[in-house]
PDB file of N, CA and C in Angstrom:
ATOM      1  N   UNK A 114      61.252  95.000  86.442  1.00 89.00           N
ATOM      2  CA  UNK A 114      62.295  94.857  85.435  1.00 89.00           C
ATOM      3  C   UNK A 114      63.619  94.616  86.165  1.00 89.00           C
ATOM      4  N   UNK A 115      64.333  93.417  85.677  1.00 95.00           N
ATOM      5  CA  UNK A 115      65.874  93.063  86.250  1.00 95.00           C
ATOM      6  C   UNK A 115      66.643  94.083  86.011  1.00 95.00           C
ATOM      7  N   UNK A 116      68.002  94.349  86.531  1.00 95.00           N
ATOM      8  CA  UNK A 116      69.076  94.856  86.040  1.00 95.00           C
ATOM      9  C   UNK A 116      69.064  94.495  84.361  1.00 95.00           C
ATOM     10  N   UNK A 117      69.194  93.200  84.231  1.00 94.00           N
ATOM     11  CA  UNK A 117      70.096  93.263  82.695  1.00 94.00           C
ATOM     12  C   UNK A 117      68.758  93.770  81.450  1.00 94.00           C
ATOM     13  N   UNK A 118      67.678  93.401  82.527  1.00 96.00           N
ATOM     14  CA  UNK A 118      66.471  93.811  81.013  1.00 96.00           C
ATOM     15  C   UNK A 118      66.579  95.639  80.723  1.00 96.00           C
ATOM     16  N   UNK A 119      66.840  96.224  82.041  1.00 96.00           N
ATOM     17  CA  UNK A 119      67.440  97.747  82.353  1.00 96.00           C
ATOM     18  C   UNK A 119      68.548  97.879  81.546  1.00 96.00           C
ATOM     19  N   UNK A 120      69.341  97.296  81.653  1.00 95.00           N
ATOM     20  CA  UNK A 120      70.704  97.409  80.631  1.00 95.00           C
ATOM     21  C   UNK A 120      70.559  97.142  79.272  1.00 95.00           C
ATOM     22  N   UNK A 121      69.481  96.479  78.979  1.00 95.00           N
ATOM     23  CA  UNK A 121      69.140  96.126  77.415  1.00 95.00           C
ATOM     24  C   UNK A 121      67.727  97.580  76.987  1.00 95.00           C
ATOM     25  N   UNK A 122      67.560  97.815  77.985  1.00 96.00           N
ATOM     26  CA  UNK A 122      66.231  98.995  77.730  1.00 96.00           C
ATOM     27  C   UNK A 122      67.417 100.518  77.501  1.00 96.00           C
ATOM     28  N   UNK A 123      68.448 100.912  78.229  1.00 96.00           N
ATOM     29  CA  UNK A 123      69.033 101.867  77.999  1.00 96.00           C
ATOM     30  C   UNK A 123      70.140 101.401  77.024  1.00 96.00           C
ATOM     31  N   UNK A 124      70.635 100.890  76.650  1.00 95.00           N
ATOM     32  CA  UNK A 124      71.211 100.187  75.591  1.00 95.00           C
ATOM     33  C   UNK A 124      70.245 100.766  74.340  1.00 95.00           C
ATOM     34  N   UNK A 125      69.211  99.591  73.687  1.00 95.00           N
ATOM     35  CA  UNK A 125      68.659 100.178  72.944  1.00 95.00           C
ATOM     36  C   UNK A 125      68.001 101.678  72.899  1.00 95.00           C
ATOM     37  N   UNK A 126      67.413 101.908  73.626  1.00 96.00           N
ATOM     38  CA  UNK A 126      67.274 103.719  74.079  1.00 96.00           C
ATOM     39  C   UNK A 126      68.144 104.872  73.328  1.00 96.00           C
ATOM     40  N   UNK A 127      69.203 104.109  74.521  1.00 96.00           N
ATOM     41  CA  UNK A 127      70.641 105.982  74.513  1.00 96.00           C
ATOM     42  C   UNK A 127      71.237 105.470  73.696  1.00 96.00           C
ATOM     43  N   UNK A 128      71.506 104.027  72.769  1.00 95.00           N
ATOM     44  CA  UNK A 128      72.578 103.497  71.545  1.00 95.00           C
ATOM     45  C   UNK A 128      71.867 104.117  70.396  1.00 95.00           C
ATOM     46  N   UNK A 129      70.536 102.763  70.408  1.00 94.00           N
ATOM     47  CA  UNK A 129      70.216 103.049  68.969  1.00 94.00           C
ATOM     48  C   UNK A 129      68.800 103.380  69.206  1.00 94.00           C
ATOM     49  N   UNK A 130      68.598 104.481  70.021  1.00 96.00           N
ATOM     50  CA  UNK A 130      67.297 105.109  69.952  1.00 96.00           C
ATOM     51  C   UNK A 130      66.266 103.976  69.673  1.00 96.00           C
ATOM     52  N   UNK A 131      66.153 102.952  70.028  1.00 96.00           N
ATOM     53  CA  UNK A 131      65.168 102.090  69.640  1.00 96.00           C
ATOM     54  C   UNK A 131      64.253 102.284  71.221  1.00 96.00           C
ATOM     55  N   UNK A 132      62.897 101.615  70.766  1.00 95.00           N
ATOM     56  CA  UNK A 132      62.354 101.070  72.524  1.00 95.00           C
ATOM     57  C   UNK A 132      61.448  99.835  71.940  1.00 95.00           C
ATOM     58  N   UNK A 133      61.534  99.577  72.778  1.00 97.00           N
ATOM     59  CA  UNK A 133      60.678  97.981  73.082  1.00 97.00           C
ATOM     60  C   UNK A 133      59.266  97.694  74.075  1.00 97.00           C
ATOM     61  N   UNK A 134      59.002  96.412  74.007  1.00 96.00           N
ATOM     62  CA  UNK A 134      57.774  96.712  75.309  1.00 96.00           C
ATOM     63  C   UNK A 134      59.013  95.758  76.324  1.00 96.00           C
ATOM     64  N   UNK A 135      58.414  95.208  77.698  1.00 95.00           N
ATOM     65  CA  UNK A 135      59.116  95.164  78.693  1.00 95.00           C
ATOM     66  C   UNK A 135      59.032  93.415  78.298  1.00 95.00           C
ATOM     67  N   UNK A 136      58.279  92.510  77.672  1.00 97.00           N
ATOM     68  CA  UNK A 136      58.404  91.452  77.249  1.00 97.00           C
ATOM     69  C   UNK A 136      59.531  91.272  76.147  1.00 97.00           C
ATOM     70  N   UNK A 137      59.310  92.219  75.295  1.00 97.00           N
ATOM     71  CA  UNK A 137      60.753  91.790  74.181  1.00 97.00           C
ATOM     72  C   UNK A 137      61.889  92.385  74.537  1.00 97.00           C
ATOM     73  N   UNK A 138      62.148  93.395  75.629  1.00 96.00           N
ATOM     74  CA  UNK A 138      63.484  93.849  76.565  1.00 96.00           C
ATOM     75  C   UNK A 138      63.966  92.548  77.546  1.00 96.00           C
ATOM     76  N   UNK A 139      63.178  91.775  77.906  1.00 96.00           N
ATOM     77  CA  UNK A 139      63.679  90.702  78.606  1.00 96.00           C
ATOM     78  C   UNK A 139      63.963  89.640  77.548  1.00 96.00           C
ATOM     79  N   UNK A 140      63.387  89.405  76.089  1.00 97.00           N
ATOM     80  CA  UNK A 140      63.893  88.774  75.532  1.00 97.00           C
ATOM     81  C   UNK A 140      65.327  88.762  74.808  1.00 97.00           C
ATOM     82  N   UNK A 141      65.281  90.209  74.884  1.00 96.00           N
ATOM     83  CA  UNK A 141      66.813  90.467  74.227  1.00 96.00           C
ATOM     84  C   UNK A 141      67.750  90.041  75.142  1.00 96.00           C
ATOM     85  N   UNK A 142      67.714  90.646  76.640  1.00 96.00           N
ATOM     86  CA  UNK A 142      68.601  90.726  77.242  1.00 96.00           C
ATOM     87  C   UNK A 142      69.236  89.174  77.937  1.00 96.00           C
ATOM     88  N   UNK A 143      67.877  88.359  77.668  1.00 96.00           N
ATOM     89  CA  UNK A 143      68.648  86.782  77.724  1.00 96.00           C
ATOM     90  C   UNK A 143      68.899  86.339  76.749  1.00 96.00           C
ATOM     91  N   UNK A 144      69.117  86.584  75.079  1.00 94.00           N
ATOM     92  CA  UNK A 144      69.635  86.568  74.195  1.00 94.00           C
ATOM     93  C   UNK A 144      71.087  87.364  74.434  1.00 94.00           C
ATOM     94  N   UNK A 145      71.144  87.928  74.789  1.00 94.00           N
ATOM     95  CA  UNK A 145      72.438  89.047  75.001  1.00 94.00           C
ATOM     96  C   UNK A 145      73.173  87.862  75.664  1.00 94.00           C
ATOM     97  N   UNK A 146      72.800  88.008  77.081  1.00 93.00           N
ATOM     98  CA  UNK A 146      73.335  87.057  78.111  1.00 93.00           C
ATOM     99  C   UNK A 146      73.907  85.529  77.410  1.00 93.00           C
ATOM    100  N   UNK A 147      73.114  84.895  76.021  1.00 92.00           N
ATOM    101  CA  UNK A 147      73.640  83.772  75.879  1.00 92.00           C
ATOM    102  C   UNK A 147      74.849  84.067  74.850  1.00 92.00           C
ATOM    103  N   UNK A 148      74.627  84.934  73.920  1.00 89.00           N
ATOM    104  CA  UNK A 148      75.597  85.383  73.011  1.00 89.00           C
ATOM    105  C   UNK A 148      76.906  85.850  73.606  1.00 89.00           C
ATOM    106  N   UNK A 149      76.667  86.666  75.332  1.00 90.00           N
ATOM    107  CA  UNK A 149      78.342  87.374  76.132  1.00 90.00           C
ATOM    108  C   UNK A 149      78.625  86.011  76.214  1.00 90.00           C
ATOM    109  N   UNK A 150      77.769  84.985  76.811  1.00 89.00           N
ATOM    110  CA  UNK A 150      78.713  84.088  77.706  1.00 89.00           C
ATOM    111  C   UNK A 150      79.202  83.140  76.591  1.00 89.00           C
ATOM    112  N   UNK A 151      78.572  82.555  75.206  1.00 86.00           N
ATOM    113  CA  UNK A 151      79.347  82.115  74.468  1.00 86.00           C
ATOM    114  C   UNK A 151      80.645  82.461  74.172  1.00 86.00           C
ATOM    115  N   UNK A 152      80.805  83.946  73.438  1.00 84.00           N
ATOM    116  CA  UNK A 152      82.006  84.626  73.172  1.00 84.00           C
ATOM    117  C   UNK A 152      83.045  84.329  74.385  1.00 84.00           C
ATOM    118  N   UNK A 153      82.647  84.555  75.503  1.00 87.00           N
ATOM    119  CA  UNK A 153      83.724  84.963  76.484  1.00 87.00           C
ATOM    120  C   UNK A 153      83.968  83.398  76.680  1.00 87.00           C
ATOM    121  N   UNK A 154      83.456  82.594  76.588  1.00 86.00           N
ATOM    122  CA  UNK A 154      84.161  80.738  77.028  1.00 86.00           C
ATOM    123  C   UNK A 154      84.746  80.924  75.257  1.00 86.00           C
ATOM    124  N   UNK A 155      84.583  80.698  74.193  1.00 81.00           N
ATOM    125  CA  UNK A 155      85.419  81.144  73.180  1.00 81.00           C
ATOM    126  C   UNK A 155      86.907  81.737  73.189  1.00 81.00           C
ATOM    127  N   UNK A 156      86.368  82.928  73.327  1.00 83.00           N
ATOM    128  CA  UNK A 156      87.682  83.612  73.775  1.00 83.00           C
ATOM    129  C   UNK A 156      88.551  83.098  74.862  1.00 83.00           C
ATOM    130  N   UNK A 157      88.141  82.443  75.721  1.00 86.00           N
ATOM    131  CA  UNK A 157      88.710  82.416  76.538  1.00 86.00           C
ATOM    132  C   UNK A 157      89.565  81.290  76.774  1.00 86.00           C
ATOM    133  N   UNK A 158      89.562  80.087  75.918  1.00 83.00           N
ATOM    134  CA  UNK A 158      90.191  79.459  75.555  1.00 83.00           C
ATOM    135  C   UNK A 158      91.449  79.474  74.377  1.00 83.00           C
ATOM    136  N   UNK A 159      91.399  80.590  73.710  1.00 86.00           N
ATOM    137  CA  UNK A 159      92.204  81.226  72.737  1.00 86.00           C
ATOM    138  C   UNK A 159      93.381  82.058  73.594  1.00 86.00           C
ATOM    139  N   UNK A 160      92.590  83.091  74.087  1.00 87.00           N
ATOM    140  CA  UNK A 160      93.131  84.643  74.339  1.00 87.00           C
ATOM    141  C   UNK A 160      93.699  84.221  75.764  1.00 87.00           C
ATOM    142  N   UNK A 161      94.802  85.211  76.262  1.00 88.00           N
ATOM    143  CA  UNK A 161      94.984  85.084  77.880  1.00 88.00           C
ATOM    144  C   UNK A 161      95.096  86.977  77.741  1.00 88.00           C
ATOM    145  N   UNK A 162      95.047  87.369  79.269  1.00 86.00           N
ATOM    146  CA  UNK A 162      94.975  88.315  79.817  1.00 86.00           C
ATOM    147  C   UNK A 162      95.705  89.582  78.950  1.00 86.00           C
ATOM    148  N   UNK A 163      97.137  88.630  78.969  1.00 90.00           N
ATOM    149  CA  UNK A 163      98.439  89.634  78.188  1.00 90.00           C
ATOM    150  C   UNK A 163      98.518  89.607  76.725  1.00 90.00           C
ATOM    151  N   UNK A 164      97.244  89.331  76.123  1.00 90.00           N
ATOM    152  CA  UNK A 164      97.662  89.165  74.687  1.00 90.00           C
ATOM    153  C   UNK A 164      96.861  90.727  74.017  1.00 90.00           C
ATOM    154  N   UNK A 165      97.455  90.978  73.089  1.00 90.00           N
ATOM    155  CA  UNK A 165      97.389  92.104  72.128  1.00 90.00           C
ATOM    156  C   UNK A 165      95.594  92.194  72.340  1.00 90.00           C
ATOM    157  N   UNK A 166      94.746  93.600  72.588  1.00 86.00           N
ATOM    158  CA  UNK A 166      93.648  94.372  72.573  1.00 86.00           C
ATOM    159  C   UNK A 166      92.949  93.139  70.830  1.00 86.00           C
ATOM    160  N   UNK A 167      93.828  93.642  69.838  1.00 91.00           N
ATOM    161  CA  UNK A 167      93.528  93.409  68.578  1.00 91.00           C
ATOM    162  C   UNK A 167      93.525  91.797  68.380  1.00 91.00           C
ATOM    163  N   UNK A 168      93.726  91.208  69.034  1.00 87.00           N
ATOM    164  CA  UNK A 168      93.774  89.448  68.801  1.00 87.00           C
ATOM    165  C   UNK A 168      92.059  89.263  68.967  1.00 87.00           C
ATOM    166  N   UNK A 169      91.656  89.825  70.496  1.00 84.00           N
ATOM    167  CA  UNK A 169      89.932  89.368  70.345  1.00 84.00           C
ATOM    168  C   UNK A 169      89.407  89.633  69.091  1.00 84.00           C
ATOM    169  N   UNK A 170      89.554  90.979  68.166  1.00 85.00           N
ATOM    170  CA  UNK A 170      89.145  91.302  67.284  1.00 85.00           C
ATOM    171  C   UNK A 170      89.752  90.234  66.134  1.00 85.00           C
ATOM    172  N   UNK A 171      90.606  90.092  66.300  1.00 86.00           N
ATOM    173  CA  UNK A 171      90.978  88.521  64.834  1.00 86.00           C
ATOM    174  C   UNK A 171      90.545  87.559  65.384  1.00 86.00           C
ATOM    175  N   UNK A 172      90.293  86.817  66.679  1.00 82.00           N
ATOM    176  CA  UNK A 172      89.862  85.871  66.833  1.00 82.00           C
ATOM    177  C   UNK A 172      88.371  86.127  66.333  1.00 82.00           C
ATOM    178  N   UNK A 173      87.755  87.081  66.314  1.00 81.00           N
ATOM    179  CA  UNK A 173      86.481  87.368  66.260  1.00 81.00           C
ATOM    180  C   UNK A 173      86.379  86.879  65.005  1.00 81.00           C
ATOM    181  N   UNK A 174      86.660  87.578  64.071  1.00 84.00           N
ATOM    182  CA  UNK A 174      86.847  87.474  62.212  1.00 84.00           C
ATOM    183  C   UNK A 174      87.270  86.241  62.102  1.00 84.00           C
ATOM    184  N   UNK A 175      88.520  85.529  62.459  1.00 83.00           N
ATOM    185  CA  UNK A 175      88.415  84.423  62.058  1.00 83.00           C
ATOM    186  C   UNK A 175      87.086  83.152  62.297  1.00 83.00           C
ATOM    187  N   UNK A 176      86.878  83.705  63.307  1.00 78.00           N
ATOM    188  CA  UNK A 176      85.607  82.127  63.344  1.00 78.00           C
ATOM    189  C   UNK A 176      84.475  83.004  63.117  1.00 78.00           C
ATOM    190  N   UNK A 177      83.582  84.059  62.997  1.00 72.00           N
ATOM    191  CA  UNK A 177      82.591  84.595  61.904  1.00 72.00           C
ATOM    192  C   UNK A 177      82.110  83.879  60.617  1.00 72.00           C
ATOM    193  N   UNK A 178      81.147  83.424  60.641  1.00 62.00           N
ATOM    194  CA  UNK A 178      80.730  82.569  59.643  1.00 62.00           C
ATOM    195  C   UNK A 178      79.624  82.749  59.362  1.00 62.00           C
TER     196      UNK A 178
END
C-alpha cells in the first residue's frame, strides 16, 4: 500500500469510520489526487497567497454546480 492509499485508508477509518478493501482505497485515493489537483490549478489562478482564508471558500460556492 502507497502513502496516499494509507492516507485515504486512515482518512476514511479515524474521519468517517468507514473501511474499504485495499483495491477500492487505491481507487479513492487517485480519485482524491485528481479532484486536489483540479481545485488547486482552479484556485490557483483566482486566489494569490495574501488573499482573505474566506475567498477559497467563495471561490468554492461560486463555481459549485
Amino acid at each position: 500500500m502507497d502513502d496516499k492509499t494509507r492516507t485515504a485508508a486512515g482518512i476514511a477509518a479515524g474521519l468517517q469510520g468507514l473501511g474499504y478493501d485495499d483495491k477500492r482505497l487505491a481507487e479513492i485515493a487517485t480519485e482524491v489526487e485528481v479532484l486536489n489537483d483540479a481545485v488547486r490549478k482552479a484556485a490557483a489562478a483566482r486566489l494569490t497567497f495574501d488573499d482573505d482564508p474566506a475567498a477559497f471558500a467563495s471561490l468554492l460556492a461560486r463555481e459549485a454546480k
